[in-house]
Coordinates of C-alpha atoms in Angstrom, one line a residue:
X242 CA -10.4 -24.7 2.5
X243 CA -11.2 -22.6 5.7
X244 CA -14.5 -21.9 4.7
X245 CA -16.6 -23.7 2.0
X246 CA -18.3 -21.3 -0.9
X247 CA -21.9 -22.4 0.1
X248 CA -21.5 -21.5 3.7
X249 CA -19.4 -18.1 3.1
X250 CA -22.3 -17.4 0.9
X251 CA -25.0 -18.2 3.5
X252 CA -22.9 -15.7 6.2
X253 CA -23.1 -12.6 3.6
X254 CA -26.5 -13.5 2.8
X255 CA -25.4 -12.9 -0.9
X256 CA -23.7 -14.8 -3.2
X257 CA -19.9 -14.2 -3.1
X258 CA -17.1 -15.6 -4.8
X259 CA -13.5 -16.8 -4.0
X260 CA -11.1 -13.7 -4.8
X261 CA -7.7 -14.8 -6.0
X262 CA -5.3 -12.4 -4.5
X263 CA -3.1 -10.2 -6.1
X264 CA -1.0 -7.5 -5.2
X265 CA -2.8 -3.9 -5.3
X266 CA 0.2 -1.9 -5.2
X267 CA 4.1 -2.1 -6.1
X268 CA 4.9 -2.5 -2.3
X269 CA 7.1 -5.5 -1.1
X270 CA 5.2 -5.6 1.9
X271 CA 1.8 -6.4 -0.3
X272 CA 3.5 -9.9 -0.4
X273 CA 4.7 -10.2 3.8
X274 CA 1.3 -12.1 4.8
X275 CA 2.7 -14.8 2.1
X276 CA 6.3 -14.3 3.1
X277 CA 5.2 -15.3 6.7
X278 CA 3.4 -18.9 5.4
X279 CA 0.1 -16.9 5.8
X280 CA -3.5 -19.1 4.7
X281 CA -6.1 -16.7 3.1
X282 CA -9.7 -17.3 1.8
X283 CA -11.9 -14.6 0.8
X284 CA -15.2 -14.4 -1.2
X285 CA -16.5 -11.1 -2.4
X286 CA -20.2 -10.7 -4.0
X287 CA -21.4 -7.1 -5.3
X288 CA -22.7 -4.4 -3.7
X289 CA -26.6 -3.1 -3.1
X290 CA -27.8 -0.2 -5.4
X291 CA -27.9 1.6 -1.9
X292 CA -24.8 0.9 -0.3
X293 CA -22.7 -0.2 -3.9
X294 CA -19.2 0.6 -1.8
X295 CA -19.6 -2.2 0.4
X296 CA -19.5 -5.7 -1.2
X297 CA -20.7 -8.5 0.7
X298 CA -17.3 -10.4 2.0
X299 CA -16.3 -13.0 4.1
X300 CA -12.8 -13.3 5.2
X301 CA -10.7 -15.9 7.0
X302 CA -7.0 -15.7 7.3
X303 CA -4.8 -18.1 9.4
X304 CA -0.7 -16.8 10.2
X305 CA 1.7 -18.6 12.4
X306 CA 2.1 -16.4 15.0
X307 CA 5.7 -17.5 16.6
X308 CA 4.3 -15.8 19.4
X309 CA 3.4 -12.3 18.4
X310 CA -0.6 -12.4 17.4
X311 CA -0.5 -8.9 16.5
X312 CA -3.3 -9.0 14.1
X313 CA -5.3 -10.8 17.0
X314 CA -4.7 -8.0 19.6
X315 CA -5.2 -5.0 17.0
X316 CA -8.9 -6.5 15.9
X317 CA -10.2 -6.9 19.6
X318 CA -8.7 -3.6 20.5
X319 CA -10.2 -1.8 17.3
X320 CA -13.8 -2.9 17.9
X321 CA -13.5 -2.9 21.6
X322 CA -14.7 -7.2 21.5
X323 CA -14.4 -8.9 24.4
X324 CA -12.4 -11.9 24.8
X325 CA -13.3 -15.6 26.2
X326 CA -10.2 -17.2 26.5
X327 CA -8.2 -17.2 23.3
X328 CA -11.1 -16.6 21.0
X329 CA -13.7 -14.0 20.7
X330 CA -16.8 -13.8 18.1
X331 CA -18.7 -10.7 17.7
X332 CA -21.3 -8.8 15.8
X333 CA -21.1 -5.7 17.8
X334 CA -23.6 -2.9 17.6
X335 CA -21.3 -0.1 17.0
X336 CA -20.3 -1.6 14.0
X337 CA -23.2 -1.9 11.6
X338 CA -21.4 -4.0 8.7
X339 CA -21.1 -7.4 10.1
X340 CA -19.4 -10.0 12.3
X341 CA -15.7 -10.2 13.9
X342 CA -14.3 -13.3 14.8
X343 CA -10.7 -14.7 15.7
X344 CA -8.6 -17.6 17.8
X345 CA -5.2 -18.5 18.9
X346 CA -5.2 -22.3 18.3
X347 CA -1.4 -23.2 19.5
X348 CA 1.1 -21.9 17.2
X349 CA -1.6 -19.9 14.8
X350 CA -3.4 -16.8 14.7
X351 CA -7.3 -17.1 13.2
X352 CA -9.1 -13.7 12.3
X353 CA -12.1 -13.4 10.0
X354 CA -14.9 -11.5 9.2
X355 CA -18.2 -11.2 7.6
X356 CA -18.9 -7.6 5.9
X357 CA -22.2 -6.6 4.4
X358 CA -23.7 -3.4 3.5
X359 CA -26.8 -4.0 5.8
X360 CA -26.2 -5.9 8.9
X361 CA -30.2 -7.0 9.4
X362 CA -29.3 -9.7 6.4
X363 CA -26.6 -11.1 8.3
X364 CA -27.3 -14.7 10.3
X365 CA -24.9 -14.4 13.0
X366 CA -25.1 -18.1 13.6
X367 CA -24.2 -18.3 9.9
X368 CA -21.4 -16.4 10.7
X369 CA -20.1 -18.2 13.6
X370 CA -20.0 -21.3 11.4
X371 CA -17.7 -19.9 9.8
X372 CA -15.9 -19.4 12.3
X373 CA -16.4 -22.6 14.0
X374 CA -15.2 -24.4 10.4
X375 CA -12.2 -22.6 10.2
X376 CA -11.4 -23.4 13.9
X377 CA -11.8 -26.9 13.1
X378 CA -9.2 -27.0 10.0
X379 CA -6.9 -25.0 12.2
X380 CA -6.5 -27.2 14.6
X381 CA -6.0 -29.9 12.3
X382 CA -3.2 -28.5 11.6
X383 CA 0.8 -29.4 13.0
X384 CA 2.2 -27.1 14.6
X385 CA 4.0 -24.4 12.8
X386 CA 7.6 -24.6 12.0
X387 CA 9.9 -21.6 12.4
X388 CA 10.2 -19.1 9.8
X389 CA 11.8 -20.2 6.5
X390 CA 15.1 -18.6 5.3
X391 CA 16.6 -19.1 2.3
X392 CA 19.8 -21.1 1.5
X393 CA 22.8 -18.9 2.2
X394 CA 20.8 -16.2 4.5
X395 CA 19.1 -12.6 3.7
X396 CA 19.0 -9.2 4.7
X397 CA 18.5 -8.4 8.3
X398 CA 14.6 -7.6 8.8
X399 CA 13.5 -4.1 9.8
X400 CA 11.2 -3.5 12.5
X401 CA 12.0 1.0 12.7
X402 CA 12.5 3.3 10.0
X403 CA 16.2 4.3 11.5
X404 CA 17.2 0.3 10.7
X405 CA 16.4 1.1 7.1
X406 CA 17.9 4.7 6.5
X407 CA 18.7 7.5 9.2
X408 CA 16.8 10.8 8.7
X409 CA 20.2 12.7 8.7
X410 CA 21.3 10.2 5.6
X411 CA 18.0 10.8 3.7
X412 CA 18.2 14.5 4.0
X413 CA 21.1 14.4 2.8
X414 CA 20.5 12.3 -0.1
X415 CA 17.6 14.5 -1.0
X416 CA 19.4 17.6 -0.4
X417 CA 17.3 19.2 2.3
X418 CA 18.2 20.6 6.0
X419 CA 16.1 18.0 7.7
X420 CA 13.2 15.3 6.8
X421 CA 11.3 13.3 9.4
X422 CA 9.5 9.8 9.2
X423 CA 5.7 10.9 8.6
X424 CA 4.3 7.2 7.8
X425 CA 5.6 3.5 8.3
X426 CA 4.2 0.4 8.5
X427 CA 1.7 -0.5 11.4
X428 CA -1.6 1.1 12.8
X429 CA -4.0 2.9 10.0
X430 CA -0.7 2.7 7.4
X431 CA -0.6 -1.3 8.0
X432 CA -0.4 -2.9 4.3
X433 CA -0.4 -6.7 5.4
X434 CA -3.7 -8.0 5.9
X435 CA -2.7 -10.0 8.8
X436 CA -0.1 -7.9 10.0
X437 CA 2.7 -10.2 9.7
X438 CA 5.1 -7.8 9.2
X439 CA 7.0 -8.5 12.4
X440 CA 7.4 -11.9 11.9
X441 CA 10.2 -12.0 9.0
X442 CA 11.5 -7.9 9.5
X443 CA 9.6 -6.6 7.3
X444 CA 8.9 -2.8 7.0
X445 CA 8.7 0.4 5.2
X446 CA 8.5 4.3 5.6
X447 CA 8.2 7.4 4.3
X448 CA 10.2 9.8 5.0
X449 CA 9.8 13.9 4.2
X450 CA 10.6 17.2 4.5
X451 CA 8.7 20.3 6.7
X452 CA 6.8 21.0 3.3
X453 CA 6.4 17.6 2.0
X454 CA 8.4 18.8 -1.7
X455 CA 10.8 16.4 -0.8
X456 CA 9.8 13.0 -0.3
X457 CA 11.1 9.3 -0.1
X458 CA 9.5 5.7 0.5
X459 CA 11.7 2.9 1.5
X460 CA 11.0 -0.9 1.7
X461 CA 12.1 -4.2 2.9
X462 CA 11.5 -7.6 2.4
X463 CA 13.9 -9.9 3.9
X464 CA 13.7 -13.2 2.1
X465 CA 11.2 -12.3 -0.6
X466 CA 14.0 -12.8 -3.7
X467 CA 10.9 -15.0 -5.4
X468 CA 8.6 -12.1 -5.1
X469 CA 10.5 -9.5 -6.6
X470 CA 10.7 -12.4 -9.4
X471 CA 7.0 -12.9 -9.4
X472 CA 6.3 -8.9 -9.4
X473 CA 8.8 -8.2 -12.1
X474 CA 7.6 -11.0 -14.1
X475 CA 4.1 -9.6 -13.9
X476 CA 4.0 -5.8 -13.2
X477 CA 1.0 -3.7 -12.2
X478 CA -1.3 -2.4 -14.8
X479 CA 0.0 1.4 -14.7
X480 CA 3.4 0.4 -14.8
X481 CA 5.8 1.7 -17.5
X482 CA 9.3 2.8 -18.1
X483 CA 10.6 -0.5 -16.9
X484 CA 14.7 -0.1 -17.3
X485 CA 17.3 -2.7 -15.7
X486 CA 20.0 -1.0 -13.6
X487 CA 23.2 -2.7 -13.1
X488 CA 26.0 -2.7 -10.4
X489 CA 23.1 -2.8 -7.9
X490 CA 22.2 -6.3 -5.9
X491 CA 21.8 -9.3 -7.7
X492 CA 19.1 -7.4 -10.0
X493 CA 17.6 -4.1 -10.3
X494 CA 15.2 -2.0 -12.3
X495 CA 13.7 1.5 -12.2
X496 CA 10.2 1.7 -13.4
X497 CA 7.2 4.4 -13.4
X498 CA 3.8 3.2 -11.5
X499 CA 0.8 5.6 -12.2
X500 CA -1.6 4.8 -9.3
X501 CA -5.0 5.1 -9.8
X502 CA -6.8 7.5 -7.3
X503 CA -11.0 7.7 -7.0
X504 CA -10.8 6.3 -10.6
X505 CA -8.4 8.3 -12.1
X506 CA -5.0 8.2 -13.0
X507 CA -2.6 9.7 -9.9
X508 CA 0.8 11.0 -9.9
X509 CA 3.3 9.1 -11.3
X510 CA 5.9 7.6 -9.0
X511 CA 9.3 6.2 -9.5
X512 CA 10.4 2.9 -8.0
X513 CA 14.1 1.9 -7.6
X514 CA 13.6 -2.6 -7.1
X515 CA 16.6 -4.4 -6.1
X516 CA 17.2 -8.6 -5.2
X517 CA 19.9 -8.6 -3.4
X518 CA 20.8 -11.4 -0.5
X519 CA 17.6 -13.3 -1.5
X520 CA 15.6 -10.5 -0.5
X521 CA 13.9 -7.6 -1.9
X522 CA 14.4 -3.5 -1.5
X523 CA 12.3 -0.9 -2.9
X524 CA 13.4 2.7 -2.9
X525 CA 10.3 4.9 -4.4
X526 CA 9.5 9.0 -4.7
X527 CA 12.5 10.3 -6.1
X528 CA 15.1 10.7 -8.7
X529 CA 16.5 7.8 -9.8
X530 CA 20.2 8.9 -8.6
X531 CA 18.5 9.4 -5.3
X532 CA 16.7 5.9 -4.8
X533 CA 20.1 4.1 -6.2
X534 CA 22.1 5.9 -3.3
X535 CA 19.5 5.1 -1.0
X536 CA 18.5 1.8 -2.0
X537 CA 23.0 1.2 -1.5
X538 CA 22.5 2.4 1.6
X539 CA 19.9 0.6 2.8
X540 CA 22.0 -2.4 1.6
X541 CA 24.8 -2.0 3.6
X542 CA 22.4 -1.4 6.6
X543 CA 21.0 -4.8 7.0
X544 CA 23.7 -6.9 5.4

């Protein structure tokens, strides 16, 4: 446990529970934290009549870093948080929802926070206990080991969206003159919590036309055959039109995943899932004879 209820509960200044995660959206990336041997604990209370947005939360998350520490960088650099050695702690004024915090300790990245809707409840030594607690279990721990792979190998990871698909190949697949890559992975479109992406390859991108009417979403997650499982075997709620396609990987389905956008039902979007080479591609956006050329394609790119 990286931080205990009771004292997560005295940092918020509210009483919050453990969250068990789960995924939010169909993307393979939802599960590259996990992928990467990532430690999460989070507890969530409800929100003030004023502010009911903004749940008290307390957040702790612990990644071996194999050296990159990309979730480290990105929260000092986003807050503008001064760094003492390898650590900082922070509950800076121009943010007035709570408390940063984060370590390297050897081989593994620490980042937290504590989030409430009105910072003058907050105890910042409360806060930095939490910190301090979660230090002390991380460096309790052994050292990481390297990234687990699967018995006989996986895709290659992704760290671009030309590894996955060329624009000149995904025009032509969607039948247009030209698309460009308008969103991918990293920055403000970063789906990992802990930005992990880079550590096992994986990645994904949108790619699109001048006029956005034709569009295409492509994913990777190299080594993450057992989470396709898990996400088949359990789908989202808004998921329908499950069908199993054949010649394609080791296993593939098309489905129809009905997001649900400031409480209402969005657009529904196809998804193309494939386990092939104990890992997991996700072709989304289009027709389904488009996301099965794709998805081939992106195949043959990283095998």
């Amino acid at each position: 446990m990286l931080a205990p209820a009771a004292l997560a509960s005295a940092a918020a200044a509210a009483d919050v529970r453990l969250l068990e995660w789960s995924p939010t959206s169909p993307s393979p990336v939802e599960y590259s934290d996990s992928r990467a041997g990532a430690l999460i604990c989070e507890y969530q209370g409800n929100g003030s009549p004023a502010s009911p947005r903004i749940e008290p939360d307390v957040f702790v998350g612990v990644l071996p870093t194999l050296g990159h520490n990309e979730g480290f960088g990105d929260s000092v650099g986003e807050v503008g948080i001064a760094v003492t050695g390898d650590e900082y702690f922070s509950c800076p004024a121009s943010y007035p929802n709570g408390c940063f915090f984060g370590a390297i300790i050897g081989g593994y990245q620490l980042t937290g926070t504590v989030q409430v809707a009105d910072r003058s409840v907050i105890d910042a030594a409360q806060a930095r206990r939490v910190f301090d607690t979660a230090e002390s279990v991380v460096r309790s721990l052994a050292e990481p080991a390297p990234l687990w792979e699967p018995a006989g190998g996986s895709l290659r990871g992704a760290w671009t969206a030309q590894e996955l698909a060329t624009e000149e190949s995904v025009a032509a697949a969607l039948g247009v003159p030209s698309v460009r890559v308008i969103r991918g992975e990293g920055g403000e479109y970063a789906i990992s919590r802990l930005l992990s992406t880079a550590l096992s390859g994986t990645y994904w991108a949108t790619y699109a036309d001048d006029n956005r009417q034709a569009i295409v979403s492509i994913a990777v997650l190299p080594g993450g055959a057992s989470f396709y499982d898990e996400a088949k075997r359990r789908p989202l709620t808004g998921t329908t039109d499950v069908h199993a396609v054949t010649g394609v990987g080791d296993d593939a389905y098309l489905s129809t995943f009905r997001p649900t956008v400031s409480g209402a039902p969005g657009d529904p979007i196809q998804y193309f899932d494939v386990k092939v080479k104990n890992s997991w591609v996700q072709v989304s956006d289009a027709s389904p004879a488009v996301l099965e050329q794709l998805a081939r394609e992106v195949i043959a790119n990283l095998s």
